[in-house]
PDB file of N, CA and C in Angstrom:
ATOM      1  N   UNK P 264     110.917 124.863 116.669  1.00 71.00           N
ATOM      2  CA  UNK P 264     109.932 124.110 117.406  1.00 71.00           C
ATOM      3  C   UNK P 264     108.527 124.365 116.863  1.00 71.00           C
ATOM      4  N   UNK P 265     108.792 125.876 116.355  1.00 74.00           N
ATOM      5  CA  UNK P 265     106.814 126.140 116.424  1.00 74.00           C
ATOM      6  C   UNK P 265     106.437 125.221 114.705  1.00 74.00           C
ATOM      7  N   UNK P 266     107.668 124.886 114.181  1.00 80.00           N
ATOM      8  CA  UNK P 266     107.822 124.482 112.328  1.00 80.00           C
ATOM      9  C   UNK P 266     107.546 122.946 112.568  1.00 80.00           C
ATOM     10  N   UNK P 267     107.823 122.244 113.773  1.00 78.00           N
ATOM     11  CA  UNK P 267     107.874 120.702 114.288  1.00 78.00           C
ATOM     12  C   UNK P 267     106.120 120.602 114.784  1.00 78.00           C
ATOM     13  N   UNK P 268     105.621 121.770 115.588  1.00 81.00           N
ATOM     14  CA  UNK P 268     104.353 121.796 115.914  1.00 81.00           C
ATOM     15  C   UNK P 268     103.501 121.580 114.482  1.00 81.00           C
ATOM     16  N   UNK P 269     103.396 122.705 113.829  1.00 84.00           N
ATOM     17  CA  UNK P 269     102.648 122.664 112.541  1.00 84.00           C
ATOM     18  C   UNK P 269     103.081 121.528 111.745  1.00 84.00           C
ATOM     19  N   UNK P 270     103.806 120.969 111.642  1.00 87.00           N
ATOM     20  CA  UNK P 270     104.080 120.074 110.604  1.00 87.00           C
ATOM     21  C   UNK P 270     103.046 118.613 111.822  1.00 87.00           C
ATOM     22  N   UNK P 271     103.373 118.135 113.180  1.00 84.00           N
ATOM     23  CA  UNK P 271     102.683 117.428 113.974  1.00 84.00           C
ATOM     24  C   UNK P 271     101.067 117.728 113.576  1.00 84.00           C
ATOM     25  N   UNK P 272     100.647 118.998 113.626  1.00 87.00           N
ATOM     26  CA  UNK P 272      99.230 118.830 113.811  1.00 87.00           C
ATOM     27  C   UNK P 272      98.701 118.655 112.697  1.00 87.00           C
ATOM     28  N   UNK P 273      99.651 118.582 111.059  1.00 90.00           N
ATOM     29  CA  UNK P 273      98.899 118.708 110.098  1.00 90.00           C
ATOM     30  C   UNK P 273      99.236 117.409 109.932  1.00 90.00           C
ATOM     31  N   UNK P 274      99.655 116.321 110.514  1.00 88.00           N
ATOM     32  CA  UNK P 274      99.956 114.967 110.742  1.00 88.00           C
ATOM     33  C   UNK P 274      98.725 114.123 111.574  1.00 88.00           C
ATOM     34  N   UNK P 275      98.159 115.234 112.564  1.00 87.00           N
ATOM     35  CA  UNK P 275      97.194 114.685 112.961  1.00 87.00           C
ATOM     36  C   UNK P 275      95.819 114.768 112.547  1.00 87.00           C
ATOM     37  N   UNK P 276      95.928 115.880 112.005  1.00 89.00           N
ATOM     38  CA  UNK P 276      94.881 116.277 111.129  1.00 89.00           C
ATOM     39  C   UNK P 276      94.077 115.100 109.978  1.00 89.00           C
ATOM     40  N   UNK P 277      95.621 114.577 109.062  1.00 91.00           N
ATOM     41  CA  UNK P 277      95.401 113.981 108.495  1.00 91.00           C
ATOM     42  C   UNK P 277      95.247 112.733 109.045  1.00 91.00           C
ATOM     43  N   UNK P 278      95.454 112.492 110.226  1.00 88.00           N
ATOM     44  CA  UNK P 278      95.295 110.997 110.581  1.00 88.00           C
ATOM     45  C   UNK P 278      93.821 110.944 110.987  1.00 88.00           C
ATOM     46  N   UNK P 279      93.518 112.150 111.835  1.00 89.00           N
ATOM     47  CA  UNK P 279      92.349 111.936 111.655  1.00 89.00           C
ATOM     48  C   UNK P 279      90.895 111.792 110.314  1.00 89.00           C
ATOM     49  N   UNK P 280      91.321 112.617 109.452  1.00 91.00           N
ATOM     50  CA  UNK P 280      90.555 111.904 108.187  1.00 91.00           C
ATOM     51  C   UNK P 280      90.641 110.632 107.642  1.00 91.00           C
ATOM     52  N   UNK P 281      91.457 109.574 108.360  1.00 90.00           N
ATOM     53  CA  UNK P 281      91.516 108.264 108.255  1.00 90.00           C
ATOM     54  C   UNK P 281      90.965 108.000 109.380  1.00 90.00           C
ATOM     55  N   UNK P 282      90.319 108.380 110.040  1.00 89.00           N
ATOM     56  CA  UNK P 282      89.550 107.880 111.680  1.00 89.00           C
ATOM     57  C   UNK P 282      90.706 107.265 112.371  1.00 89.00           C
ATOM     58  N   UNK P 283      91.450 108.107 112.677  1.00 85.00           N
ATOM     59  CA  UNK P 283      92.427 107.899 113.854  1.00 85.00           C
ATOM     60  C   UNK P 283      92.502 109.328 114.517  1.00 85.00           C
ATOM     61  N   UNK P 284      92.052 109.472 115.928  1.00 84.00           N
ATOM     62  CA  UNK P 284      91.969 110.105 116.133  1.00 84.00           C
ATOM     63  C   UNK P 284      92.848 110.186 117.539  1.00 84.00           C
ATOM     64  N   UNK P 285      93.129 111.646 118.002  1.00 81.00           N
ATOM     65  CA  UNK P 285      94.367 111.349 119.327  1.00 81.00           C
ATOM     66  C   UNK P 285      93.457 113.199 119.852  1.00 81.00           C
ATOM     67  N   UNK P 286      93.879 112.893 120.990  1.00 83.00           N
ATOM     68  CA  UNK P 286      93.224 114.058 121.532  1.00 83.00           C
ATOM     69  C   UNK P 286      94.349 115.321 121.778  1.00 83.00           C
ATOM     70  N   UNK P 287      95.834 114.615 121.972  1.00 82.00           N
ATOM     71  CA  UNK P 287      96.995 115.848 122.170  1.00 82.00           C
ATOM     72  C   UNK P 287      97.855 115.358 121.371  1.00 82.00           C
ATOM     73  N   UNK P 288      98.913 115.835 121.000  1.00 84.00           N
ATOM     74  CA  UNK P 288     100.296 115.026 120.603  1.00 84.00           C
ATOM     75  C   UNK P 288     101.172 115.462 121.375  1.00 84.00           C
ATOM     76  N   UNK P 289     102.211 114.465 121.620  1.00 83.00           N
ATOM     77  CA  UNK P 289     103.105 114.871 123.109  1.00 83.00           C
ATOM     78  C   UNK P 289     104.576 115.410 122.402  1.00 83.00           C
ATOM     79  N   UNK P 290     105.235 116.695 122.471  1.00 82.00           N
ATOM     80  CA  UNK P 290     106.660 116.471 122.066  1.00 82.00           C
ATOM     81  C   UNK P 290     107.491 116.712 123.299  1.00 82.00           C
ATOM     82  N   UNK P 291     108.642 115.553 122.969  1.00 81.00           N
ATOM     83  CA  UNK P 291     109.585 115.853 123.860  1.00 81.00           C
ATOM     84  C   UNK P 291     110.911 116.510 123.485  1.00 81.00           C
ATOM     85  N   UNK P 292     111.074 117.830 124.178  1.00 81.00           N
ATOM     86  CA  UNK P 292     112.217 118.538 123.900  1.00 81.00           C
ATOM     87  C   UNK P 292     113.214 118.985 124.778  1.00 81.00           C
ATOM     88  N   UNK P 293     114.580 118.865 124.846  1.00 80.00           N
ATOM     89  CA  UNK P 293     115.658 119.120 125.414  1.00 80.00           C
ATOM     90  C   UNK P 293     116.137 120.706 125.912  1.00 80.00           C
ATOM     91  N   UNK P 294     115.081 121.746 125.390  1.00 78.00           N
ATOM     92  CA  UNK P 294     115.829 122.973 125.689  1.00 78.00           C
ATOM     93  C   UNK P 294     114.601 123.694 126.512  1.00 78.00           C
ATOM     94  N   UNK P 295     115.070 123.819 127.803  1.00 80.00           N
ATOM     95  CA  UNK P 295     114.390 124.328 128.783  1.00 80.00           C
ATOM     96  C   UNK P 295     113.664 125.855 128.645  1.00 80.00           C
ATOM     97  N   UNK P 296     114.570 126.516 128.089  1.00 76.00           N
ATOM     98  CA  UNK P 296     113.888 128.023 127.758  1.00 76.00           C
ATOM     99  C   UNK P 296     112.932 128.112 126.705  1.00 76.00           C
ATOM    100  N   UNK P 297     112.117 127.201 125.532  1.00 76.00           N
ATOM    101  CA  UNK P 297     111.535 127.349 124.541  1.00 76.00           C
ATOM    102  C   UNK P 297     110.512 126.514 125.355  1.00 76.00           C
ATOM    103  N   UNK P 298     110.622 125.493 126.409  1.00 77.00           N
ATOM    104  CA  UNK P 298     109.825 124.889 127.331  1.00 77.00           C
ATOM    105  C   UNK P 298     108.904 125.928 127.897  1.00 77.00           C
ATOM    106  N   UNK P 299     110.205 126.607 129.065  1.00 77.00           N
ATOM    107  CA  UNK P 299     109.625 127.459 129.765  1.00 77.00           C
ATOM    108  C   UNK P 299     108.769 128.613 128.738  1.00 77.00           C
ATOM    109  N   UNK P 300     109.384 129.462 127.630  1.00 73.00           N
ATOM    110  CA  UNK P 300     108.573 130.360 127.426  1.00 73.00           C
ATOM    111  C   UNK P 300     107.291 130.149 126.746  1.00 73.00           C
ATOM    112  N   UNK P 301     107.029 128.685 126.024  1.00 75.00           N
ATOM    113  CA  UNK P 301     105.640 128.699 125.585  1.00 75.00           C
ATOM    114  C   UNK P 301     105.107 127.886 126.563  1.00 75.00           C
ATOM    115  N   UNK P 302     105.263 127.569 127.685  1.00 72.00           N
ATOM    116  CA  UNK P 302     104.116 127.213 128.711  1.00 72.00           C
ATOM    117  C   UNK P 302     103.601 128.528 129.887  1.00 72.00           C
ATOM    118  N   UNK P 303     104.703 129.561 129.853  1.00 70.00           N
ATOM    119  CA  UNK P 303     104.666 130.551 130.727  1.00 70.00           C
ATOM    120  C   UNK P 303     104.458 132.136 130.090  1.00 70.00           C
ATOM    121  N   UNK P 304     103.283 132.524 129.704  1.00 59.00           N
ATOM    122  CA  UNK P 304     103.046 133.641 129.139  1.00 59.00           C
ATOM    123  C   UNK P 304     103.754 135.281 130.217  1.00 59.00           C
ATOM    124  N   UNK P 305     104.059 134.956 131.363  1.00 62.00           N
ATOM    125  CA  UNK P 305     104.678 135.674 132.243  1.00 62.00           C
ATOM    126  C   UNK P 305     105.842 136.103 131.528  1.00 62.00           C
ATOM    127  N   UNK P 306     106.518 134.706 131.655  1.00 55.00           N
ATOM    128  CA  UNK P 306     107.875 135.382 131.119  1.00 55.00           C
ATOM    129  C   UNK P 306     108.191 135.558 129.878  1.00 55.00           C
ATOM    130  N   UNK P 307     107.234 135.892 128.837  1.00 53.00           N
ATOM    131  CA  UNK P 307     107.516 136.494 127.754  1.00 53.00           C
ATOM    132  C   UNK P 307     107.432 138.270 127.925  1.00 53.00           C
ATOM    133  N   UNK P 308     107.349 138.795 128.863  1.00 54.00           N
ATOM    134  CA  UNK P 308     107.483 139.632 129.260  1.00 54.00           C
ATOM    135  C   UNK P 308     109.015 140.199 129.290  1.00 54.00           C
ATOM    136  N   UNK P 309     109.613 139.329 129.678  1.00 54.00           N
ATOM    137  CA  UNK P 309     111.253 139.509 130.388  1.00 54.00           C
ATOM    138  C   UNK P 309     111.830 139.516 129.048  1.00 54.00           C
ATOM    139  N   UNK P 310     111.190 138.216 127.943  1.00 57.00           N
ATOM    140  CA  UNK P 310     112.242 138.183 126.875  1.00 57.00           C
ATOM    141  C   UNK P 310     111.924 139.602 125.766  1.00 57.00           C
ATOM    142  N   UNK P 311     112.830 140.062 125.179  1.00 56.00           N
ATOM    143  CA  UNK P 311     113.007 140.625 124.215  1.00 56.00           C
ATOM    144  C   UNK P 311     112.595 140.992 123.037  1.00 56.00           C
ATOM    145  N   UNK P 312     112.984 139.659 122.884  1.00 57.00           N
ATOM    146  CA  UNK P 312     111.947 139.346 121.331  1.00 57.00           C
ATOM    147  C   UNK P 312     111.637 138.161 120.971  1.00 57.00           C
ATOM    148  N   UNK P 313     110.220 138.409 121.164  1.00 61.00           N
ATOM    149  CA  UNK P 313     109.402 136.993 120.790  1.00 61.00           C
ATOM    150  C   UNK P 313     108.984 136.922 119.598  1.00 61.00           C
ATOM    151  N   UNK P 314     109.056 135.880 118.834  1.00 64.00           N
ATOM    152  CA  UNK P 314     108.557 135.810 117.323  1.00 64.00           C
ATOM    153  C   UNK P 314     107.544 135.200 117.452  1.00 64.00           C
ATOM    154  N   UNK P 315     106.401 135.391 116.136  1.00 66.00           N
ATOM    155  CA  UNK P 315     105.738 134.765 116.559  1.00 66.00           C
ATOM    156  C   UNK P 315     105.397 133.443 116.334  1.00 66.00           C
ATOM    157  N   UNK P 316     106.040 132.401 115.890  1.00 67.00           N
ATOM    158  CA  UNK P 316     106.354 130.684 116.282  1.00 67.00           C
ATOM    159  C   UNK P 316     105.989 130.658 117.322  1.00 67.00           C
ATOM    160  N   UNK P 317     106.678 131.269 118.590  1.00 68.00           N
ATOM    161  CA  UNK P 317     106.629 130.984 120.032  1.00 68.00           C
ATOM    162  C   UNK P 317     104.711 131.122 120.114  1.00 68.00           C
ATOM    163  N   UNK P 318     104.255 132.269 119.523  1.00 74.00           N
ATOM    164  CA  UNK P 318     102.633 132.622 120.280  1.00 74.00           C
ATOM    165  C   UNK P 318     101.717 131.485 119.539  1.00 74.00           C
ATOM    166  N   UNK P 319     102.555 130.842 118.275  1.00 78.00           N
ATOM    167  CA  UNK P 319     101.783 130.080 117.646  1.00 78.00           C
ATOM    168  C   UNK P 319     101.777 128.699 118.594  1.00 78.00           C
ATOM    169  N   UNK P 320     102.705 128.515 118.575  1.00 77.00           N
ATOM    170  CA  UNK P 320     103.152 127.076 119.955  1.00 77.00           C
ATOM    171  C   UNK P 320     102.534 127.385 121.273  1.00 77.00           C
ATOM    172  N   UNK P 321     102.878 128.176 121.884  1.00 80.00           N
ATOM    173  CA  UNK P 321     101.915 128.590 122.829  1.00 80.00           C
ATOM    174  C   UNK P 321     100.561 128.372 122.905  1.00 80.00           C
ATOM    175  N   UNK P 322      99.864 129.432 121.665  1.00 82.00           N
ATOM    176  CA  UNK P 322      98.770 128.872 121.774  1.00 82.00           C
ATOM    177  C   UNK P 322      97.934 127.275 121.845  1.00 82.00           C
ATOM    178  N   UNK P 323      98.507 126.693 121.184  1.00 81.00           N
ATOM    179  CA  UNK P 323      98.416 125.554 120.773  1.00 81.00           C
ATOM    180  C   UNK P 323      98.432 124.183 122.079  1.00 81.00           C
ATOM    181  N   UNK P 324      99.374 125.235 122.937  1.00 81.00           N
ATOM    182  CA  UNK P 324      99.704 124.189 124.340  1.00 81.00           C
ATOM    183  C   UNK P 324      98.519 124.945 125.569  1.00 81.00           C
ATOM    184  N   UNK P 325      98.351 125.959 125.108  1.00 83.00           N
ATOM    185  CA  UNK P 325      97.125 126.364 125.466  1.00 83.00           C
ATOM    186  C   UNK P 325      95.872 125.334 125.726  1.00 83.00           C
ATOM    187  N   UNK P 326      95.637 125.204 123.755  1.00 83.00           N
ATOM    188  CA  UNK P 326      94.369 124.534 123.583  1.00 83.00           C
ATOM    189  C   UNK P 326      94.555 123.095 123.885  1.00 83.00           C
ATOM    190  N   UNK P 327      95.661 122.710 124.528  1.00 82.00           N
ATOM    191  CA  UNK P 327      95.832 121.523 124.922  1.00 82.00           C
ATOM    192  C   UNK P 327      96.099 120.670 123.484  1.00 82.00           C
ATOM    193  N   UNK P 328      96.707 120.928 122.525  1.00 83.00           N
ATOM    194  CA  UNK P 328      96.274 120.425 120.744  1.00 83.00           C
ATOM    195  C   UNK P 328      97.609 119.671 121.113  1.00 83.00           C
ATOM    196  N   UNK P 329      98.568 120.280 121.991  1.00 85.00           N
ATOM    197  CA  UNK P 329     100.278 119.893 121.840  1.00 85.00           C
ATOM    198  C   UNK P 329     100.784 119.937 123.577  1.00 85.00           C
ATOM    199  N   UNK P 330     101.508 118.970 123.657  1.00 85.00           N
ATOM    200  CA  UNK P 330     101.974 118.899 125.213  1.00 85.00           C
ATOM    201  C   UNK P 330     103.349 118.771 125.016  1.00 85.00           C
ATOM    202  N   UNK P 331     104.072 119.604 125.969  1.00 83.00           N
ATOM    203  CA  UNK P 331     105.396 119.852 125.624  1.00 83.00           C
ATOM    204  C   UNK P 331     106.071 119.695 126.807  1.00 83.00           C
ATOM    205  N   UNK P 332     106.986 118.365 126.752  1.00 84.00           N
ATOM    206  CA  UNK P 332     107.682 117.955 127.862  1.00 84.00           C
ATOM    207  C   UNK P 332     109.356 117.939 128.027  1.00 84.00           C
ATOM    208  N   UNK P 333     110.092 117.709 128.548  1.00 87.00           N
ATOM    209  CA  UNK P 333     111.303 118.012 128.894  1.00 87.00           C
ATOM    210  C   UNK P 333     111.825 116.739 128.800  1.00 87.00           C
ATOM    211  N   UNK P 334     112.553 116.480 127.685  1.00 82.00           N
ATOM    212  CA  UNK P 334     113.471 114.742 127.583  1.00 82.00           C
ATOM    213  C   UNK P 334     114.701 115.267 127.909  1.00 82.00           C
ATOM    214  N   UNK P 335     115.627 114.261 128.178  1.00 81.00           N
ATOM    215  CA  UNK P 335     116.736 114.719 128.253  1.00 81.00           C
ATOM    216  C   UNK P 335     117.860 114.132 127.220  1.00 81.00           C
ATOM    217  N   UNK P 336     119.093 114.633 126.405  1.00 76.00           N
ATOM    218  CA  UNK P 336     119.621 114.384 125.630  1.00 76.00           C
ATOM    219  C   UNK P 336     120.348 113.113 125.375  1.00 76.00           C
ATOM    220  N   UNK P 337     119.944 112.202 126.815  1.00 76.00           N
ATOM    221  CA  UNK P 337     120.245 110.593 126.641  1.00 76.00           C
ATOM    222  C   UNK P 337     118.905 110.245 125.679  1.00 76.00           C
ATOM    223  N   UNK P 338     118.061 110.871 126.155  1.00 75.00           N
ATOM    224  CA  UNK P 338     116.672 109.660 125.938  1.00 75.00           C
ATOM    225  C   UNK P 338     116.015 110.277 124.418  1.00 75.00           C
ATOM    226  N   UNK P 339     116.789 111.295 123.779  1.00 78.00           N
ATOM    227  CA  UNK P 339     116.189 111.434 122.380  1.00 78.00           C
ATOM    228  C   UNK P 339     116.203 110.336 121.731  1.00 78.00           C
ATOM    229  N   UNK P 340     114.758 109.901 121.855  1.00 77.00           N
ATOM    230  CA  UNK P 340     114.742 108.986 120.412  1.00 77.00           C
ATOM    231  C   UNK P 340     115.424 108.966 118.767  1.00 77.00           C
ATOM    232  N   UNK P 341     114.862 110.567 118.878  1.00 78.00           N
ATOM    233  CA  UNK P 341     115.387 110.915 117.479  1.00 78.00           C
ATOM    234  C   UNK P 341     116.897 110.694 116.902  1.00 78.00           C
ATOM    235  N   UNK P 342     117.574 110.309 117.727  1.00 80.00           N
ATOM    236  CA  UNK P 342     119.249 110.018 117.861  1.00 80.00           C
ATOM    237  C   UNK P 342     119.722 109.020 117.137  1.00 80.00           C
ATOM    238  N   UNK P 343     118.412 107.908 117.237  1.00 79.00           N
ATOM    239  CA  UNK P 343     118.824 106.407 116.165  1.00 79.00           C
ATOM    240  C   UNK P 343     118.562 107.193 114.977  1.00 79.00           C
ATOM    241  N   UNK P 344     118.313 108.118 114.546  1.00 82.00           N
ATOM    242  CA  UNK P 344     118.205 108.490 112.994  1.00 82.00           C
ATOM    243  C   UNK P 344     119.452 109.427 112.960  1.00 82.00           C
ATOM    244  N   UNK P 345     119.670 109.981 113.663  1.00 86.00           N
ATOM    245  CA  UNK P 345     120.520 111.394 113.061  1.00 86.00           C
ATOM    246  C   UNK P 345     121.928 111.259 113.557  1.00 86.00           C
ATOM    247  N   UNK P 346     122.786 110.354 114.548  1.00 85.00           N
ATOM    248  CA  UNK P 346     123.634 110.241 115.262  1.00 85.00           C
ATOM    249  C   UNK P 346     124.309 108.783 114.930  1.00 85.00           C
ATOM    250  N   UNK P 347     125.284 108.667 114.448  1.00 89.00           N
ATOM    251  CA  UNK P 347     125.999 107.074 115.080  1.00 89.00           C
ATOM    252  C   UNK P 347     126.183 106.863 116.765  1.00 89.00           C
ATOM    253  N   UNK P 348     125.392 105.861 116.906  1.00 86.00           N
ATOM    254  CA  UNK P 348     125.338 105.354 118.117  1.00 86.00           C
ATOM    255  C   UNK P 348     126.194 104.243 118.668  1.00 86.00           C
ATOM    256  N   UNK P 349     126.365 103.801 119.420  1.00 88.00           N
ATOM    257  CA  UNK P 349     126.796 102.550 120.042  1.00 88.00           C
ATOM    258  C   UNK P 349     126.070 101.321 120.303  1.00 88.00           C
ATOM    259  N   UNK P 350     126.189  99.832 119.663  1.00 89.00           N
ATOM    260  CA  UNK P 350     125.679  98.711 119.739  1.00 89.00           C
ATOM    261  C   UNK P 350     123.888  98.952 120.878  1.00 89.00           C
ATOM    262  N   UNK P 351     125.045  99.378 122.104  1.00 89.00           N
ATOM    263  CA  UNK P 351     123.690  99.166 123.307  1.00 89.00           C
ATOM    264  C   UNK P 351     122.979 100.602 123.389  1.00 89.00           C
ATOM    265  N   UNK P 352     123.475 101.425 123.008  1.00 85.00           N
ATOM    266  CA  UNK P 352     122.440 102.848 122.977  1.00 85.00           C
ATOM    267  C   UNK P 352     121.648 102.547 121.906  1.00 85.00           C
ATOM    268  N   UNK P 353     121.765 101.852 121.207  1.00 84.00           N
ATOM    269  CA  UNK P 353     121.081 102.031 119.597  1.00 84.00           C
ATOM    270  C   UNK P 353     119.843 100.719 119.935  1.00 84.00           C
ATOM    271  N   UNK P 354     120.034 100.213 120.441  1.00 83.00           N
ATOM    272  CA  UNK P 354     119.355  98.749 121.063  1.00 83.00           C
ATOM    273  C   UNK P 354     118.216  99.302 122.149  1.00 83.00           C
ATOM    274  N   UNK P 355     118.526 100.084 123.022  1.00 82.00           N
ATOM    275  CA  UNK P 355     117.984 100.795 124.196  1.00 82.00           C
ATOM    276  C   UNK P 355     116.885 101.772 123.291  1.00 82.00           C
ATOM    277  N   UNK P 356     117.192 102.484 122.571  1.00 81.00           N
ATOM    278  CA  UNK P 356     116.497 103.757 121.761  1.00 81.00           C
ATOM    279  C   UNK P 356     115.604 102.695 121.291  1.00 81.00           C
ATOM    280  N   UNK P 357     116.039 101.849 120.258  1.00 80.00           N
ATOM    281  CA  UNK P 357     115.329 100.645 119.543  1.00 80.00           C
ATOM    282  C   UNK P 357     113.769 100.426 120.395  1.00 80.00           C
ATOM    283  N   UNK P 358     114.136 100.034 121.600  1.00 80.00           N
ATOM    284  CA  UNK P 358     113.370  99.152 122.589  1.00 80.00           C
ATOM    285  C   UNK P 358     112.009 100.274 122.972  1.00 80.00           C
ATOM    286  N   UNK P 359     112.589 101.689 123.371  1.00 77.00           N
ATOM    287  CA  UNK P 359     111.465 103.030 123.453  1.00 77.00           C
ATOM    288  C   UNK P 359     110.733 103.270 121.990  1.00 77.00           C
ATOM    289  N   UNK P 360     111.043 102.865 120.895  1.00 77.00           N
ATOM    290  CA  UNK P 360     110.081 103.192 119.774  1.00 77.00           C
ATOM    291  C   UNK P 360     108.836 102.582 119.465  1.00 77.00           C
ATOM    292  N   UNK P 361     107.442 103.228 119.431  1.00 70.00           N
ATOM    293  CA  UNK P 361     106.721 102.409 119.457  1.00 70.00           C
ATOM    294  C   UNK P 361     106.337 102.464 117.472  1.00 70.00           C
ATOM    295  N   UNK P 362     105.632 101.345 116.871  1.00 64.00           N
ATOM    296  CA  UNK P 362     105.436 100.987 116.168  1.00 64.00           C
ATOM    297  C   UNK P 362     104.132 100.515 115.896  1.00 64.00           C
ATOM    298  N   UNK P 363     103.098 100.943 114.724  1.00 60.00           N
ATOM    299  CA  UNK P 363     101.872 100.664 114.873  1.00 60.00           C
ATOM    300  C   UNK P 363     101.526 100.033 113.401  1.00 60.00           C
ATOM    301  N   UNK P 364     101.174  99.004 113.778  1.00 58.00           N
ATOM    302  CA  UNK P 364     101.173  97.874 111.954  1.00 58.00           C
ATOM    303  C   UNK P 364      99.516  98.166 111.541  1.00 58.00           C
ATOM    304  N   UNK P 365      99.467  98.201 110.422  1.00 58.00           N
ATOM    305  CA  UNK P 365      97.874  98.433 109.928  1.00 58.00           C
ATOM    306  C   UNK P 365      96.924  97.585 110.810  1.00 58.00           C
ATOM    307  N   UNK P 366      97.653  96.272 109.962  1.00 64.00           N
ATOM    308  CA  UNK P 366      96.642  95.199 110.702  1.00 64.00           C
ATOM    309  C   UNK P 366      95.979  95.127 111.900  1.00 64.00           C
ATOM    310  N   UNK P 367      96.694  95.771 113.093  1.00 55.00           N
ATOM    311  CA  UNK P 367      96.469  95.959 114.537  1.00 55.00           C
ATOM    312  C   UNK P 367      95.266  97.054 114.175  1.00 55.00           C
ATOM    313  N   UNK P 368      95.309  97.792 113.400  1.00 55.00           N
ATOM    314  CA  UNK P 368      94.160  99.544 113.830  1.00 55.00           C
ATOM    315  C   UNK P 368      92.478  98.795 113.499  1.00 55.00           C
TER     316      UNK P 368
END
């Protein structure tokens, strides 16, 4: 997750040197405990061993740079790329992707 963060912000980074600019980037992720432990500095207490990816992500959701939300494993987008789907799941995923043409910016 913290390798998906850095690779996002150096995405935004660069978008912004094209004057596009975004104030957070949102990811949505399926596993509740990498949720819970970089929004909850408490319970890194309890865990064991924290690497530090997690303090890097953390921080980051901190500075508000990254917002990290809870999808659930129907609604991964990412699924039309990595999964054979079915006619109407693949149609449905289709329909949630947004798409941004030059011409429009």
């Amino acid at each position: 997750m913290a390798s998906y963060c850095a690779q996002i912000l150096w995405m935004k980074q660069t978008l912004e040197d094209y004057g596009l600019k975004s104030d957070h980037i949102l990811i949505n992720c399926d596993d509740t405990i990498k949720i819970s432990l970089s929004k909850n500095p408490i319970q890194h207490s309890s865990a064991k061993y924290i690497e530090v990816r997690h303090y890097f992500l953390r921080d980051h959701i901190v500075r508000i740079d990254v917002i990290l939300e809870f999808i659930g494993k129907k609604h991964q987008l990412i699924d039309i790329f990595t999964k054979p789907l079915t006619k109407d799941h693949f149609c449905k995923i289709r329909r949630n992707l947004v798409f941004i043409y030059v011409k429009d910016i």
